Amino acid sequence: MLNKFVLEQLIAFFQKNPVAQGKPTTDDEVLNVEKSLNVKLDEDFKEFTMRFGGCVIRDAQIYGIHNSEFLGEDTIIDLNKEAGQSNIIISTDGWGNPIYISPSKTVMIYNHDTDELLTLAANFSDYLEKILNKQI
């Protein structure tokens, strides 16, 4: 379950920035994503997309099925089709490096240029909190 404080901050953010929010994902769509990618989505990420869809929070892009107009047409399925791994790519940074949730729930980024794997947050709620507090 999403951290209550983070959820309250997200609701306030999207009230001020409604165009940054996508359309919520349904239960059936979540099941379709899990089936299509042969993975179980992180519970916090699942709750987030079922509330807010794919969206932009400050400078961070978080993909879902129904994205904000700022994210274009790519869905979370599109981001992960070629990946073929247990990590779920949820975003990319400004240079095309994938940001993903690992099976251990850690949010990480893979830097293509340096071949480094860096931890951004211990879990998805912490990642959102860091975005909201401009720490990422």
mmCIF file with all atom_site columns, C-alpha atoms in Angstrom:
data_model
loop_
_atom_site.group_PDB
_atom_site.id
_atom_site.type_symbol
_atom_site.label_atom_id
_atom_site.label_alt_id
_atom_site.label_comp_id
_atom_site.label_asym_id
_atom_site.label_entity_id
_atom_site.label_seq_id
_atom_site.pdbx_PDB_ins_code
_atom_site.Cartn_x
_atom_site.Cartn_y
_atom_site.Cartn_z
_atom_site.occupancy
_atom_site.B_iso_or_equiv
_atom_site.pdbx_formal_charge
_atom_site.auth_seq_id
_atom_site.auth_comp_id
_atom_site.auth_asym_id
_atom_site.auth_atom_id
_atom_site.pdbx_PDB_model_num
ATOM 1   C CA . MET A 1 1   ? 0.000  0.000   0.000   1.00 0.00 ? 1   MET A CA 1
ATOM 2   C CA . LEU A 1 2   ? 1.287  3.456   -0.874  1.00 0.00 ? 2   LEU A CA 1
ATOM 3   C CA . ASN A 1 3   ? 2.626  5.517   2.000   1.00 0.00 ? 3   ASN A CA 1
ATOM 4   C CA . LYS A 1 4   ? -0.275 7.701   3.238   1.00 0.00 ? 4   LYS A CA 1
ATOM 5   C CA . PHE A 1 5   ? 1.855  10.856  3.321   1.00 0.00 ? 5   PHE A CA 1
ATOM 6   C CA . VAL A 1 6   ? 3.052  10.241  -0.252  1.00 0.00 ? 6   VAL A CA 1
ATOM 7   C CA . LEU A 1 7   ? -0.510 9.570   -1.413  1.00 0.00 ? 7   LEU A CA 1
ATOM 8   C CA . GLU A 1 8   ? -1.706 12.863  0.096   1.00 0.00 ? 8   GLU A CA 1
ATOM 9   C CA . GLN A 1 9   ? 1.153  14.729  -1.629  1.00 0.00 ? 9   GLN A CA 1
ATOM 10  C CA . LEU A 1 10  ? 0.316  13.071  -4.957  1.00 0.00 ? 10  LEU A CA 1
ATOM 11  C CA . ILE A 1 11  ? -3.358 13.989  -4.701  1.00 0.00 ? 11  ILE A CA 1
ATOM 12  C CA . ALA A 1 12  ? -2.418 17.615  -3.950  1.00 0.00 ? 12  ALA A CA 1
ATOM 13  C CA . PHE A 1 13  ? 0.098  17.647  -6.826  1.00 0.00 ? 13  PHE A CA 1
ATOM 14  C CA . PHE A 1 14  ? -2.439 16.351  -9.367  1.00 0.00 ? 14  PHE A CA 1
ATOM 15  C CA . GLN A 1 15  ? -5.120 18.755  -8.146  1.00 0.00 ? 15  GLN A CA 1
ATOM 16  C CA . LYS A 1 16  ? -2.729 21.564  -9.100  1.00 0.00 ? 16  LYS A CA 1
ATOM 17  C CA . ASN A 1 17  ? -1.457 19.795  -12.251 1.00 0.00 ? 17  ASN A CA 1
ATOM 18  C CA . PRO A 1 18  ? -4.335 17.704  -13.649 1.00 0.00 ? 18  PRO A CA 1
ATOM 19  C CA . VAL A 1 19  ? -2.869 17.548  -17.163 1.00 0.00 ? 19  VAL A CA 1
ATOM 20  C CA . ALA A 1 20  ? 0.151  15.666  -15.756 1.00 0.00 ? 20  ALA A CA 1
ATOM 21  C CA . GLN A 1 21  ? -2.091 12.791  -14.688 1.00 0.00 ? 21  GLN A CA 1
ATOM 22  C CA . GLY A 1 22  ? -3.137 9.885   -16.892 1.00 0.00 ? 22  GLY A CA 1
ATOM 23  C CA . LYS A 1 23  ? -6.285 7.796   -16.738 1.00 0.00 ? 23  LYS A CA 1
ATOM 24  C CA . PRO A 1 24  ? -6.415 5.161   -13.978 1.00 0.00 ? 24  PRO A CA 1
ATOM 25  C CA . THR A 1 25  ? -5.712 1.546   -14.915 1.00 0.00 ? 25  THR A CA 1
ATOM 26  C CA . THR A 1 26  ? -8.445 -1.032  -14.286 1.00 0.00 ? 26  THR A CA 1
ATOM 27  C CA . ASP A 1 27  ? -8.062 -4.407  -12.545 1.00 0.00 ? 27  ASP A CA 1
ATOM 28  C CA . ASP A 1 28  ? -8.442 -6.187  -15.895 1.00 0.00 ? 28  ASP A CA 1
ATOM 29  C CA . GLU A 1 29  ? -5.762 -4.008  -17.485 1.00 0.00 ? 29  GLU A CA 1
ATOM 30  C CA . VAL A 1 30  ? -3.369 -4.747  -14.613 1.00 0.00 ? 30  VAL A CA 1
ATOM 31  C CA . LEU A 1 31  ? -3.983 -8.471  -15.110 1.00 0.00 ? 31  LEU A CA 1
ATOM 32  C CA . ASN A 1 32  ? -3.341 -8.033  -18.833 1.00 0.00 ? 32  ASN A CA 1
ATOM 33  C CA . VAL A 1 33  ? -0.026 -6.251  -18.147 1.00 0.00 ? 33  VAL A CA 1
ATOM 34  C CA . GLU A 1 34  ? 1.059  -9.009  -15.776 1.00 0.00 ? 34  GLU A CA 1
ATOM 35  C CA . LYS A 1 35  ? 0.053  -11.695 -18.260 1.00 0.00 ? 35  LYS A CA 1
ATOM 36  C CA . SER A 1 36  ? 1.653  -9.923  -21.244 1.00 0.00 ? 36  SER A CA 1
ATOM 37  C CA . LEU A 1 37  ? 4.948  -9.419  -19.416 1.00 0.00 ? 37  LEU A CA 1
ATOM 38  C CA . ASN A 1 38  ? 4.777  -12.645 -17.416 1.00 0.00 ? 38  ASN A CA 1
ATOM 39  C CA . VAL A 1 39  ? 5.469  -10.781 -14.156 1.00 0.00 ? 39  VAL A CA 1
ATOM 40  C CA . LYS A 1 40  ? 3.710  -9.747  -10.976 1.00 0.00 ? 40  LYS A CA 1
ATOM 41  C CA . LEU A 1 41  ? 3.644  -5.965  -10.674 1.00 0.00 ? 41  LEU A CA 1
ATOM 42  C CA . ASP A 1 42  ? 4.860  -4.304  -7.489  1.00 0.00 ? 42  ASP A CA 1
ATOM 43  C CA . GLU A 1 43  ? 1.831  -3.619  -5.250  1.00 0.00 ? 43  GLU A CA 1
ATOM 44  C CA . ASP A 1 44  ? 2.670  0.067   -4.696  1.00 0.00 ? 44  ASP A CA 1
ATOM 45  C CA . PHE A 1 45  ? 3.203  0.611   -8.415  1.00 0.00 ? 45  PHE A CA 1
ATOM 46  C CA . LYS A 1 46  ? -0.048 -1.197  -9.173  1.00 0.00 ? 46  LYS A CA 1
ATOM 47  C CA . GLU A 1 47  ? -1.964 0.988   -6.700  1.00 0.00 ? 47  GLU A CA 1
ATOM 48  C CA . PHE A 1 48  ? -0.329 4.105   -8.146  1.00 0.00 ? 48  PHE A CA 1
ATOM 49  C CA . THR A 1 49  ? -1.318 3.311   -11.744 1.00 0.00 ? 49  THR A CA 1
ATOM 50  C CA . MET A 1 50  ? -4.827 2.325   -10.659 1.00 0.00 ? 50  MET A CA 1
ATOM 51  C CA . ARG A 1 51  ? -5.207 5.768   -9.086  1.00 0.00 ? 51  ARG A CA 1
ATOM 52  C CA . PHE A 1 52  ? -3.241 8.054   -11.395 1.00 0.00 ? 52  PHE A CA 1
ATOM 53  C CA . GLY A 1 53  ? -2.397 6.196   -14.607 1.00 0.00 ? 53  GLY A CA 1
ATOM 54  C CA . GLY A 1 54  ? 0.866  7.011   -16.361 1.00 0.00 ? 54  GLY A CA 1
ATOM 55  C CA . CYS A 1 55  ? 1.921  10.498  -15.416 1.00 0.00 ? 55  CYS A CA 1
ATOM 56  C CA . VAL A 1 56  ? 4.548  13.144  -14.961 1.00 0.00 ? 56  VAL A CA 1
ATOM 57  C CA . ILE A 1 57  ? 5.511  14.248  -11.459 1.00 0.00 ? 57  ILE A CA 1
ATOM 58  C CA . ARG A 1 58  ? 7.838  17.222  -11.545 1.00 0.00 ? 58  ARG A CA 1
ATOM 59  C CA . ASP A 1 59  ? 10.486 16.041  -14.060 1.00 0.00 ? 59  ASP A CA 1
ATOM 60  C CA . ALA A 1 60  ? 9.876  12.315  -13.560 1.00 0.00 ? 60  ALA A CA 1
ATOM 61  C CA . GLN A 1 61  ? 7.869  10.257  -16.017 1.00 0.00 ? 61  GLN A CA 1
ATOM 62  C CA . ILE A 1 62  ? 6.091  7.137   -14.765 1.00 0.00 ? 62  ILE A CA 1
ATOM 63  C CA . TYR A 1 63  ? 4.464  5.016   -17.440 1.00 0.00 ? 63  TYR A CA 1
ATOM 64  C CA . GLY A 1 64  ? 1.212  3.101   -17.184 1.00 0.00 ? 64  GLY A CA 1
ATOM 65  C CA . ILE A 1 65  ? -1.424 1.957   -19.664 1.00 0.00 ? 65  ILE A CA 1
ATOM 66  C CA . HIS A 1 66  ? -3.271 5.278   -20.001 1.00 0.00 ? 66  HIS A CA 1
ATOM 67  C CA . ASN A 1 67  ? -0.631 7.974   -19.880 1.00 0.00 ? 67  ASN A CA 1
ATOM 68  C CA . SER A 1 68  ? -0.717 11.713  -19.526 1.00 0.00 ? 68  SER A CA 1
ATOM 69  C CA . GLU A 1 69  ? -0.518 13.457  -22.882 1.00 0.00 ? 69  GLU A CA 1
ATOM 70  C CA . PHE A 1 70  ? 3.064  14.436  -21.942 1.00 0.00 ? 70  PHE A CA 1
ATOM 71  C CA . LEU A 1 71  ? 4.218  10.798  -22.188 1.00 0.00 ? 71  LEU A CA 1
ATOM 72  C CA . GLY A 1 72  ? 3.084  9.971   -25.694 1.00 0.00 ? 72  GLY A CA 1
ATOM 73  C CA . GLU A 1 73  ? 1.770  6.602   -26.812 1.00 0.00 ? 73  GLU A CA 1
ATOM 74  C CA . ASP A 1 74  ? 4.259  4.167   -25.240 1.00 0.00 ? 74  ASP A CA 1
ATOM 75  C CA . THR A 1 75  ? 2.772  2.090   -22.427 1.00 0.00 ? 75  THR A CA 1
ATOM 76  C CA . ILE A 1 76  ? 4.426  0.114   -19.693 1.00 0.00 ? 76  ILE A CA 1
ATOM 77  C CA . ILE A 1 77  ? 3.977  -2.959  -21.913 1.00 0.00 ? 77  ILE A CA 1
ATOM 78  C CA . ASP A 1 78  ? 5.836  -1.223  -24.765 1.00 0.00 ? 78  ASP A CA 1
ATOM 79  C CA . LEU A 1 79  ? 8.719  -0.273  -22.445 1.00 0.00 ? 79  LEU A CA 1
ATOM 80  C CA . ASN A 1 80  ? 9.100  -3.848  -21.253 1.00 0.00 ? 80  ASN A CA 1
ATOM 81  C CA . LYS A 1 81  ? 8.418  -5.958  -24.365 1.00 0.00 ? 81  LYS A CA 1
ATOM 82  C CA . GLU A 1 82  ? 12.046 -6.083  -25.417 1.00 0.00 ? 82  GLU A CA 1
ATOM 83  C CA . ALA A 1 83  ? 13.463 -6.222  -21.897 1.00 0.00 ? 83  ALA A CA 1
ATOM 84  C CA . GLY A 1 84  ? 12.615 -9.877  -21.247 1.00 0.00 ? 84  GLY A CA 1
ATOM 85  C CA . GLN A 1 85  ? 13.565 -9.710  -17.600 1.00 0.00 ? 85  GLN A CA 1
ATOM 86  C CA . SER A 1 86  ? 12.011 -9.795  -14.160 1.00 0.00 ? 86  SER A CA 1
ATOM 87  C CA . ASN A 1 87  ? 12.694 -6.079  -13.633 1.00 0.00 ? 87  ASN A CA 1
ATOM 88  C CA . ILE A 1 88  ? 9.777  -3.841  -14.595 1.00 0.00 ? 88  ILE A CA 1
ATOM 89  C CA . ILE A 1 89  ? 10.819 -0.702  -16.456 1.00 0.00 ? 89  ILE A CA 1
ATOM 90  C CA . ILE A 1 90  ? 8.588  2.126   -15.262 1.00 0.00 ? 90  ILE A CA 1
ATOM 91  C CA . SER A 1 91  ? 10.417 5.104   -16.710 1.00 0.00 ? 91  SER A CA 1
ATOM 92  C CA . THR A 1 92  ? 13.514 6.425   -18.409 1.00 0.00 ? 92  THR A CA 1
ATOM 93  C CA . ASP A 1 93  ? 15.665 9.367   -17.497 1.00 0.00 ? 93  ASP A CA 1
ATOM 94  C CA . GLY A 1 94  ? 16.366 12.218  -19.914 1.00 0.00 ? 94  GLY A CA 1
ATOM 95  C CA . TRP A 1 95  ? 19.156 10.210  -21.564 1.00 0.00 ? 95  TRP A CA 1
ATOM 96  C CA . GLY A 1 96  ? 17.229 6.993   -22.252 1.00 0.00 ? 96  GLY A CA 1
ATOM 97  C CA . ASN A 1 97  ? 18.481 5.045   -19.238 1.00 0.00 ? 97  ASN A CA 1
ATOM 98  C CA . PRO A 1 98  ? 15.797 2.696   -17.898 1.00 0.00 ? 98  PRO A CA 1
ATOM 99  C CA . ILE A 1 99  ? 14.414 3.147   -14.399 1.00 0.00 ? 99  ILE A CA 1
ATOM 100 C CA . TYR A 1 100 ? 12.882 -0.009  -13.064 1.00 0.00 ? 100 TYR A CA 1
ATOM 101 C CA . ILE A 1 101 ? 11.499 -1.826  -10.067 1.00 0.00 ? 101 ILE A CA 1
ATOM 102 C CA . SER A 1 102 ? 13.510 -4.943  -9.267  1.00 0.00 ? 102 SER A CA 1
ATOM 103 C CA . PRO A 1 103 ? 11.983 -8.177  -7.907  1.00 0.00 ? 103 PRO A CA 1
ATOM 104 C CA . SER A 1 104 ? 13.251 -7.077  -4.469  1.00 0.00 ? 104 SER A CA 1
ATOM 105 C CA . LYS A 1 105 ? 11.122 -3.874  -4.886  1.00 0.00 ? 105 LYS A CA 1
ATOM 106 C CA . THR A 1 106 ? 14.175 -1.594  -5.127  1.00 0.00 ? 106 THR A CA 1
ATOM 107 C CA . VAL A 1 107 ? 13.908 1.225   -7.685  1.00 0.00 ? 107 VAL A CA 1
ATOM 108 C CA . MET A 1 108 ? 17.062 1.312   -9.782  1.00 0.00 ? 108 MET A CA 1
ATOM 109 C CA . ILE A 1 109 ? 18.509 2.963   -12.851 1.00 0.00 ? 109 ILE A CA 1
ATOM 110 C CA . TYR A 1 110 ? 20.837 1.409   -15.383 1.00 0.00 ? 110 TYR A CA 1
ATOM 111 C CA . ASN A 1 111 ? 23.316 3.844   -16.924 1.00 0.00 ? 111 ASN A CA 1
ATOM 112 C CA . HIS A 1 112 ? 24.087 2.683   -20.474 1.00 0.00 ? 112 HIS A CA 1
ATOM 113 C CA . ASP A 1 113 ? 27.174 4.872   -20.814 1.00 0.00 ? 113 ASP A CA 1
ATOM 114 C CA . THR A 1 114 ? 28.961 3.701   -17.670 1.00 0.00 ? 114 THR A CA 1
ATOM 115 C CA . ASP A 1 115 ? 27.359 0.228   -17.434 1.00 0.00 ? 115 ASP A CA 1
ATOM 116 C CA . GLU A 1 116 ? 26.455 1.056   -13.819 1.00 0.00 ? 116 GLU A CA 1
ATOM 117 C CA . LEU A 1 117 ? 23.400 -0.019  -11.875 1.00 0.00 ? 117 LEU A CA 1
ATOM 118 C CA . LEU A 1 118 ? 22.426 2.543   -9.238  1.00 0.00 ? 118 LEU A CA 1
ATOM 119 C CA . THR A 1 119 ? 19.797 2.341   -6.509  1.00 0.00 ? 119 THR A CA 1
ATOM 120 C CA . LEU A 1 120 ? 17.431 5.322   -6.482  1.00 0.00 ? 120 LEU A CA 1
ATOM 121 C CA . ALA A 1 121 ? 15.110 4.229   -3.661  1.00 0.00 ? 121 ALA A CA 1
ATOM 122 C CA . ALA A 1 122 ? 14.395 1.266   -1.392  1.00 0.00 ? 122 ALA A CA 1
ATOM 123 C CA . ASN A 1 123 ? 10.888 0.915   -2.862  1.00 0.00 ? 123 ASN A CA 1
ATOM 124 C CA . PHE A 1 124 ? 8.367  2.633   -5.116  1.00 0.00 ? 124 PHE A CA 1
ATOM 125 C CA . SER A 1 125 ? 6.784  4.743   -2.328  1.00 0.00 ? 125 SER A CA 1
ATOM 126 C CA . ASP A 1 126 ? 10.232 6.025   -1.345  1.00 0.00 ? 126 ASP A CA 1
ATOM 127 C CA . TYR A 1 127 ? 10.939 6.788   -5.010  1.00 0.00 ? 127 TYR A CA 1
ATOM 128 C CA . LEU A 1 128 ? 7.746  8.847   -5.263  1.00 0.00 ? 128 LEU A CA 1
ATOM 129 C CA . GLU A 1 129 ? 8.575  10.674  -2.044  1.00 0.00 ? 129 GLU A CA 1
ATOM 130 C CA . LYS A 1 130 ? 12.030 11.565  -3.375  1.00 0.00 ? 130 LYS A CA 1
ATOM 131 C CA . ILE A 1 131 ? 10.485 12.888  -6.598  1.00 0.00 ? 131 ILE A CA 1
ATOM 132 C CA . LEU A 1 132 ? 7.930  14.961  -4.705  1.00 0.00 ? 132 LEU A CA 1
ATOM 133 C CA . ASN A 1 133 ? 10.642 16.367  -2.429  1.00 0.00 ? 133 ASN A CA 1
ATOM 134 C CA . LYS A 1 134 ? 12.921 17.137  -5.399  1.00 0.00 ? 134 LYS A CA 1
ATOM 135 C CA . GLN A 1 135 ? 15.588 14.690  -4.222  1.00 0.00 ? 135 GLN A CA 1
ATOM 136 C CA . ILE A 1 136 ? 15.695 12.956  -7.587  1.00 0.00 ? 136 ILE A CA 1
#
